[in-house]
Amino acid sequence: MTTKTDFHAIKELRERYTPACPSLVSADEAELIREVLEVSDRSNIELQNIRDVTVIMYGRWADSQ
């Protein structure tokens, strides 16, 4: 069971994670992503939902810059 909404998890990730290299994710970065998004606690449908919300939110953030 997750402890935060998809919106809050993604917002927290954006605040805590800035990639060191835009095209690669280090092991430490991957662990942070797994922790913040609570990946191991999510069912398949919950993983699909957070993926979809992430695409929408990051798309909007990119468009606003």
Short mmCIF file of C-alpha atoms in Angstrom, two decimals:
data_model
loop_
_atom_site.label_atom_id
_atom_site.label_comp_id
_atom_site.label_asym_id
_atom_site.label_seq_id
_atom_site.Cartn_x
_atom_site.Cartn_y
_atom_site.Cartn_z
CA MET A 1 0.00 0.00 0.00
CA THR A 2 1.32 3.42 -0.94
CA THR A 3 1.45 6.32 1.52
CA LYS A 4 0.94 9.22 -0.89
CA THR A 5 -1.04 10.06 -4.00
CA ASP A 6 0.54 9.78 -7.45
CA PHE A 7 0.53 13.58 -7.70
CA HIS A 8 2.37 14.02 -4.40
CA ALA A 9 4.87 11.25 -5.15
CA ILE A 10 5.75 12.77 -8.53
CA LYS A 11 5.95 16.27 -7.08
CA GLU A 12 8.30 14.97 -4.36
CA LEU A 13 10.43 13.22 -6.97
CA ARG A 14 10.72 16.43 -8.99
CA GLU A 15 11.86 18.30 -5.86
CA ARG A 16 14.38 15.65 -4.77
CA TYR A 17 15.77 14.32 -8.05
CA THR A 18 17.78 16.08 -10.71
CA PRO A 19 19.58 13.66 -13.04
CA ALA A 20 23.36 13.93 -13.05
CA CYS A 21 23.33 12.81 -16.70
CA PRO A 22 20.10 13.31 -18.68
CA SER A 23 20.42 10.05 -20.64
CA LEU A 24 21.58 7.71 -17.83
CA VAL A 25 20.26 6.78 -14.40
CA SER A 26 22.81 5.70 -11.79
CA ALA A 27 22.09 2.96 -9.26
CA ASP A 28 21.68 5.56 -6.50
CA GLU A 29 19.27 7.59 -8.64
CA ALA A 30 17.26 4.47 -9.49
CA GLU A 31 16.97 3.64 -5.79
CA LEU A 32 15.75 7.18 -5.02
CA ILE A 33 13.13 6.90 -7.78
CA ARG A 34 11.97 3.50 -6.49
CA GLU A 35 11.79 4.85 -2.93
CA VAL A 36 9.94 8.10 -3.69
CA LEU A 37 7.46 6.50 -6.08
CA GLU A 38 7.03 3.48 -3.78
CA VAL A 39 7.45 1.17 -6.76
CA SER A 40 7.70 -2.07 -4.76
CA ASP A 41 4.39 -1.35 -3.00
CA ARG A 42 2.36 -0.81 -6.19
CA SER A 43 0.28 -3.28 -8.17
CA ASN A 44 0.54 -3.45 -11.96
CA ILE A 45 -2.42 -1.09 -12.43
CA GLU A 46 -0.97 1.35 -9.89
CA LEU A 47 2.35 1.32 -11.75
CA GLN A 48 0.52 2.06 -15.00
CA ASN A 49 -1.37 4.89 -13.32
CA ILE A 50 1.73 6.57 -11.92
CA ARG A 51 3.46 6.20 -15.30
CA ASP A 52 0.55 7.93 -17.02
CA VAL A 53 0.37 10.74 -14.45
CA THR A 54 4.16 11.20 -14.67
CA VAL A 55 4.02 11.60 -18.45
CA ILE A 56 1.23 14.16 -18.15
CA MET A 57 2.86 16.16 -15.35
CA TYR A 58 6.37 16.26 -16.80
CA GLY A 59 4.90 17.12 -20.21
CA ARG A 60 3.06 20.10 -18.71
CA TRP A 61 6.13 21.20 -16.76
CA ALA A 62 8.25 21.02 -19.93
CA ASP A 63 5.67 23.02 -21.90
CA SER A 64 5.56 25.75 -19.25
CA GLN A 65 9.30 26.45 -19.44
#
